[in-house]
């Protein structure tokens, strides 16, 4: 098999990366605006989240079955002891993060949601320090000050500020810090075998559903049971329309997780982080033009300051990851078969073709 010219190979990789970034943007920005739009007519965000979790579980189970058929490699299934002891904390924090995020759409604009949600990196850094995944450095202190200062300027005298919605999304950001820290620890435990995100999604959804259900029962159980849009419906067409809209959100949520997985597997986590920065800018611009969100000069300055803090953190992580990779290469360490299949690139054309084939299936 002849090799392609270096210029064509680079162009092909650039086109693939751009395509995956655009796919990630479609799902990520799409689900934000879709949930906001749906919350205008359907005021049960916790029930919507529960239905999303059910759809994601079914799709991840189907994906696992397809991967098993294509690779002939059996997928990991945890014991009940490991499942309840190690997966439950991650599942509970993830469920509450998503649930509160969707709940906040009842009260706040997309722009305020986007900006406040960006503060999750503060809590990720905080819990990374607590769990000793990061070391305290002056650069991290500067990151925290920039993001916190930017968030303060963005929300200060905001014309569309809502305290209840802000508290909900800030609580979601706090739980997001716990969520991603625990997720990182969960996926790094080689003995669990959850390095593949599809396996992680499959195992998280049932406990996420059970963890969020009590909150749904308390706040939405009675109103939903008397709602004419679902349990007391008069027209089957209206019921099918509501369920269809809710299920579409579940497909978007699964697509978001899977598009992140594809982007990281074919590029790197650094690419995803950089793409995330520009995604926030796109979301904010779309919110001001499509939804009429009003932002003053101080809000924009605050957003720029916050993004500079996030960019600094991404840059620091890039240099840190580069050092870790070089260290691993010198030591000759290797990861799990799944990670090697999905994350190693450029060793030989045969390995690249195997990766593309698995991702396409």
Coordinates of C-alpha atoms in Angstrom, one line a residue:
X1 CA 0.0 0.0 0.0
X2 CA 1.5 3.3 -1.1
X3 CA 1.9 6.1 1.4
X4 CA 0.2 9.5 0.8
X5 CA 2.4 12.6 0.4
X6 CA 3.0 14.4 3.7
X7 CA 1.1 17.4 2.6
X8 CA -2.0 15.4 1.7
X9 CA -1.7 13.5 5.0
X10 CA -1.6 16.8 7.0
X11 CA -4.5 18.2 5.0
X12 CA -6.5 15.1 5.6
X13 CA -5.9 15.2 9.4
X14 CA -6.8 18.9 9.5
X15 CA -10.0 18.3 7.6
X16 CA -10.9 15.4 10.0
X17 CA -10.2 17.5 13.0
X18 CA -12.3 20.4 11.7
X19 CA -15.1 18.0 10.9
X20 CA -15.0 16.5 14.4
X21 CA -14.9 19.9 16.0
X22 CA -17.9 21.0 14.0
X23 CA -19.8 17.9 15.0
X24 CA -19.0 18.6 18.7
X25 CA -20.2 22.2 18.3
X26 CA -23.5 21.0 16.7
X27 CA -24.3 18.7 19.6
X28 CA -23.0 20.9 22.4
X29 CA -24.5 24.2 21.2
X30 CA -27.5 22.5 19.9
X31 CA -28.5 20.8 23.1
X32 CA -28.0 24.1 25.0
X33 CA -30.4 26.0 22.8
X34 CA -32.8 23.0 22.4
X35 CA -33.2 22.6 26.2
X36 CA -33.7 26.3 26.6
X37 CA -36.4 26.3 23.9
X38 CA -38.1 23.2 25.3
X39 CA -38.2 24.7 28.8
X40 CA -40.4 27.5 27.5
X41 CA -43.3 25.1 27.0
X42 CA -42.4 22.1 29.2
X43 CA -41.6 23.1 32.8
X44 CA -40.4 19.7 34.1
X45 CA -36.6 19.8 33.7
X46 CA -35.9 16.9 36.1
X47 CA -38.3 14.6 34.3
X48 CA -36.7 15.6 31.0
X49 CA -33.2 14.8 32.4
X50 CA -34.5 11.4 33.6
X51 CA -35.7 10.6 30.1
X52 CA -32.4 11.7 28.6
X53 CA -30.6 9.3 31.0
X54 CA -32.8 6.5 29.8
X55 CA -32.1 7.2 26.1
X56 CA -28.3 7.5 26.7
X57 CA -28.3 4.2 28.5
X58 CA -30.1 2.4 25.7
X59 CA -27.9 4.0 23.0
X60 CA -24.7 3.2 25.0
X61 CA -25.8 -0.4 25.4
X62 CA -26.4 -0.6 21.7
X63 CA -23.0 0.9 21.0
X64 CA -21.3 -1.6 23.3
X65 CA -23.1 -4.5 21.5
X66 CA -21.9 -3.1 18.1
X67 CA -18.3 -2.7 19.4
X68 CA -18.4 -6.3 20.7
X69 CA -19.5 -7.6 17.3
X70 CA -16.9 -5.5 15.4
X71 CA -13.9 -6.2 17.7
X72 CA -14.9 -9.6 19.1
X73 CA -13.7 -8.3 22.5
X74 CA -16.0 -8.7 25.5
X75 CA -17.0 -5.4 27.2
X76 CA -16.3 -4.8 30.9
X77 CA -19.1 -5.5 33.4
X78 CA -18.4 -4.4 37.0
X79 CA -19.3 -6.4 40.1
X80 CA -22.0 -5.0 42.4
X81 CA -19.4 -4.2 45.0
X82 CA -17.3 -2.0 42.7
X83 CA -20.4 -0.6 41.0
X84 CA -21.9 0.7 44.2
X85 CA -18.7 1.7 46.0
X86 CA -16.8 3.4 43.1
X87 CA -19.3 4.4 40.5
X88 CA -22.1 5.7 42.7
X89 CA -20.4 8.9 43.9
X90 CA -19.6 9.8 40.3
X91 CA -23.1 9.0 39.1
X92 CA -24.8 11.0 41.8
X93 CA -22.7 14.1 41.2
X94 CA -23.1 13.8 37.5
X95 CA -26.9 13.4 37.7
X96 CA -27.3 16.5 40.0
X97 CA -25.0 18.5 37.8
X98 CA -27.1 17.8 34.7
X99 CA -30.4 18.1 36.5
X100 CA -29.6 21.5 38.1
X101 CA -28.2 22.8 34.8
X102 CA -31.5 21.9 33.0
X103 CA -33.5 23.3 35.9
X104 CA -31.7 26.6 35.7
X105 CA -33.1 27.1 32.1
X106 CA -36.5 27.9 33.6
X107 CA -35.0 31.1 35.1
X108 CA -31.9 32.4 33.3
X109 CA -30.7 33.3 29.8
X110 CA -28.4 31.2 27.7
X111 CA -25.6 33.8 28.1
X112 CA -25.8 33.8 31.9
X113 CA -25.9 30.0 31.9
X114 CA -22.9 29.7 29.6
X115 CA -20.8 32.1 31.5
X116 CA -21.7 30.7 35.0
X117 CA -21.1 27.1 33.7
X118 CA -17.6 28.1 32.7
X119 CA -16.8 28.6 36.4
X120 CA -16.9 24.8 36.8
X121 CA -13.2 24.8 36.1
X122 CA -12.7 26.6 39.5
X123 CA -14.3 23.7 41.3
X124 CA -12.4 21.2 39.2
X125 CA -9.2 22.8 40.3
X126 CA -10.4 23.0 43.9
X127 CA -11.2 19.3 44.0
X128 CA -8.1 18.4 42.0
X129 CA -6.1 20.0 44.8
X130 CA -8.1 18.3 47.5
X131 CA -7.7 14.8 45.9
X132 CA -4.0 15.7 45.1
X133 CA -4.5 15.4 41.3
X134 CA -2.9 18.9 41.0
X135 CA -0.2 20.7 42.9
X136 CA -0.8 24.2 44.2
X137 CA 1.1 26.7 42.1
X138 CA 1.0 30.4 41.6
X139 CA -0.2 29.9 38.0
X140 CA -3.2 28.1 39.3
X141 CA -3.9 30.9 41.8
X142 CA -3.8 33.3 38.8
X143 CA -6.2 31.1 36.9
X144 CA -8.7 31.1 39.8
X145 CA -8.5 34.9 40.2
X146 CA -9.0 35.5 36.5
X147 CA -12.0 33.2 36.2
X148 CA -13.6 34.4 39.5
X149 CA -13.0 38.0 38.6
X150 CA -14.5 37.5 35.1
X151 CA -17.6 35.8 36.5
X152 CA -18.1 38.7 39.0
X153 CA -17.9 41.3 36.3
X154 CA -20.2 39.3 34.0
X155 CA -22.9 39.0 36.6
X156 CA -22.5 42.5 38.2
X157 CA -25.5 44.7 37.4
X158 CA -26.5 42.3 34.6
X159 CA -29.8 43.4 33.1
X160 CA -31.1 39.8 33.0
X161 CA -29.8 38.4 36.2
X162 CA -31.9 36.0 38.2
X163 CA -30.7 34.9 41.6
X164 CA -32.6 31.6 41.7
X165 CA -31.4 30.4 38.3
X166 CA -27.8 31.7 39.0
X167 CA -27.8 29.7 42.3
X168 CA -29.0 26.5 40.4
X169 CA -26.3 26.7 37.7
X170 CA -23.6 27.7 40.2
X171 CA -24.6 24.6 42.3
X172 CA -24.3 22.6 39.0
X173 CA -20.9 24.0 38.4
X174 CA -19.8 23.0 41.9
X175 CA -21.1 19.5 41.4
X176 CA -19.4 19.5 38.0
X177 CA -16.1 20.1 39.7
X178 CA -16.8 17.0 41.9
X179 CA -18.1 15.1 38.9
X180 CA -15.2 15.5 36.6
X181 CA -12.6 15.0 39.3
X182 CA -14.3 11.7 40.3
X183 CA -14.7 10.8 36.6
X184 CA -11.0 11.3 36.0
X185 CA -10.2 9.1 39.0
X186 CA -12.7 6.5 37.9
X187 CA -11.4 6.2 34.4
X188 CA -7.8 6.1 35.6
X189 CA -8.4 3.0 37.7
X190 CA -7.1 0.4 35.3
X191 CA -8.5 -2.5 37.4
X192 CA -12.0 -1.2 36.7
X193 CA -11.6 -1.3 32.9
X194 CA -13.7 1.9 32.3
X195 CA -11.1 3.7 30.2
X196 CA -13.5 3.7 27.3
X197 CA -16.1 6.5 27.6
X198 CA -18.9 4.4 26.2
X199 CA -18.4 1.8 29.0
X200 CA -18.3 4.6 31.5
X201 CA -21.6 6.1 30.1
X202 CA -23.2 2.7 30.2
X203 CA -22.4 2.1 33.8
X204 CA -23.2 5.6 35.0
X205 CA -26.7 6.1 33.6
X206 CA -28.7 3.6 35.9
X207 CA -27.2 5.1 39.1
X208 CA -27.7 8.6 37.8
X209 CA -31.4 7.8 37.1
X210 CA -31.8 6.4 40.7
X211 CA -29.9 9.3 42.2
X212 CA -32.0 12.0 40.5
X213 CA -35.4 10.3 40.9
X214 CA -36.0 11.3 44.5
X215 CA -35.4 15.0 43.6
X216 CA -37.8 14.6 40.7
X217 CA -40.4 12.9 43.0
X218 CA -40.3 15.8 45.5
X219 CA -40.4 18.7 43.2
X220 CA -42.1 17.5 40.0
X221 CA -43.9 14.3 40.9
X222 CA -47.3 15.7 41.8
X223 CA -47.4 18.5 39.2
X224 CA -46.4 16.1 36.5
X225 CA -49.0 13.5 37.5
X226 CA -51.7 16.1 37.0
X227 CA -50.2 17.6 33.9
X228 CA -52.4 17.4 30.8
X229 CA -49.2 17.2 28.7
X230 CA -48.3 13.7 30.0
X231 CA -50.2 11.6 32.5
X232 CA -53.6 13.4 32.1
X233 CA -53.4 13.9 28.4
X234 CA -56.5 14.2 26.2
X235 CA -54.9 13.8 22.8
X236 CA -52.5 11.0 21.9
X237 CA -50.9 13.2 19.3
X238 CA -50.0 15.8 21.9
X239 CA -48.5 13.1 24.1
X240 CA -46.4 11.6 21.3
X241 CA -45.2 15.1 20.3
X242 CA -44.0 15.8 23.9
X243 CA -42.3 12.4 24.3
X244 CA -40.7 12.8 20.8
X245 CA -39.3 16.2 21.8
X246 CA -37.9 14.9 25.0
X247 CA -36.4 11.9 23.4
X248 CA -34.7 14.1 20.8
X249 CA -32.9 15.8 23.6
X250 CA -31.7 12.4 24.8
X251 CA -30.2 11.7 21.4
X252 CA -28.5 15.1 21.4
X253 CA -27.1 14.4 24.9
X254 CA -25.7 11.0 23.7
X255 CA -24.4 12.7 20.6
X256 CA -22.6 15.3 22.7
X257 CA -20.8 12.6 24.8
X258 CA -20.0 10.5 21.8
X259 CA -18.7 13.5 19.8
X260 CA -16.4 14.5 22.6
X261 CA -15.2 10.9 22.6
X262 CA -14.5 11.0 18.9
X263 CA -12.7 14.3 19.1
X264 CA -10.4 13.2 21.9
X265 CA -9.7 9.8 20.4
X266 CA -8.7 11.2 17.0
X267 CA -6.9 14.4 18.3
X268 CA -6.3 15.1 22.0
X269 CA -8.0 16.4 25.1
X270 CA -6.1 19.7 24.5
X271 CA -8.0 20.0 21.2
X272 CA -11.3 19.5 23.0
X273 CA -10.3 22.1 25.6
X274 CA -9.4 24.7 23.0
X275 CA -12.5 23.9 21.0
X276 CA -14.5 24.4 24.2
X277 CA -13.2 27.9 24.6
X278 CA -14.4 28.9 21.1
X279 CA -17.7 27.1 21.7
X280 CA -18.4 29.4 24.6
X281 CA -17.8 32.4 22.4
X282 CA -20.1 31.0 19.7
X283 CA -22.8 30.2 22.2
X284 CA -22.7 33.7 23.7
X285 CA -22.8 35.4 20.3
X286 CA -25.7 33.2 19.2
X287 CA -27.6 33.9 22.4
X288 CA -27.3 37.7 21.8
X289 CA -28.4 37.5 18.2
X290 CA -31.0 34.7 18.2
X291 CA -32.5 35.0 21.7
X292 CA -32.0 38.7 22.3
X293 CA -29.9 38.3 25.4
X294 CA -28.6 41.8 26.5
X295 CA -25.0 42.2 27.5
X296 CA -23.3 45.5 28.5
X297 CA -19.6 46.4 28.1
X298 CA -18.7 45.2 31.7
X299 CA -20.3 41.8 30.9
X300 CA -18.2 41.4 27.8
X301 CA -15.0 42.4 29.6
X302 CA -15.8 39.9 32.3
X303 CA -16.4 37.2 29.7
X304 CA -13.0 38.1 28.1
X305 CA -11.2 37.9 31.5
X306 CA -12.8 34.6 32.3
X307 CA -11.8 33.2 29.0
X308 CA -8.2 34.4 29.5
X309 CA -8.2 32.4 32.8
X310 CA -9.5 29.3 31.1
X311 CA -7.0 29.7 28.2
X312 CA -4.1 30.0 30.7
X313 CA -5.3 26.8 32.4
X314 CA -5.5 25.0 29.0
X315 CA -1.9 26.2 28.2
X316 CA -0.6 25.0 31.5
X317 CA -2.2 21.6 31.0
X318 CA -0.8 21.4 27.5
X319 CA 2.8 21.8 28.8
X320 CA 2.1 19.4 31.7
X321 CA 0.7 16.8 29.4
X322 CA 3.7 17.1 27.1
X323 CA 6.0 16.5 30.0
X324 CA 4.0 13.5 31.1
X325 CA 4.0 11.9 27.6
X326 CA 7.8 12.3 27.3
X327 CA 8.2 10.7 30.7
X328 CA 6.0 7.7 29.8
X329 CA 7.8 7.2 26.5
X330 CA 11.2 7.0 28.3
X331 CA 9.7 4.6 30.8
X332 CA 8.1 2.5 28.1
X333 CA 4.7 2.4 29.9
X334 CA 1.6 1.4 28.0
X335 CA -2.2 1.8 28.6
X336 CA -5.1 -0.5 28.3
X337 CA -5.9 -2.2 24.9
X338 CA -8.9 0.1 24.4
X339 CA -6.9 3.3 25.0
X340 CA -4.1 2.1 22.7
X341 CA -6.6 1.3 20.0
X342 CA -8.3 4.7 20.3
X343 CA -5.6 7.1 21.3
X344 CA -2.3 6.0 19.6
X345 CA -1.8 7.6 16.3
X346 CA 0.9 7.8 13.6
X347 CA 2.7 4.6 14.4
X348 CA 1.7 2.7 11.2
X349 CA -1.0 3.0 8.6
X350 CA -2.5 -0.3 9.6
X351 CA -3.2 0.9 13.1
X352 CA -4.7 4.1 11.8
X353 CA -7.1 2.1 9.6
X354 CA -8.1 -0.1 12.5
X355 CA -9.0 3.0 14.5
X356 CA -11.0 4.6 11.7
X357 CA -12.8 1.3 11.1
X358 CA -13.9 0.9 14.7
X359 CA -15.0 4.6 15.0
X360 CA -17.0 4.3 11.8
X361 CA -18.8 1.3 13.1

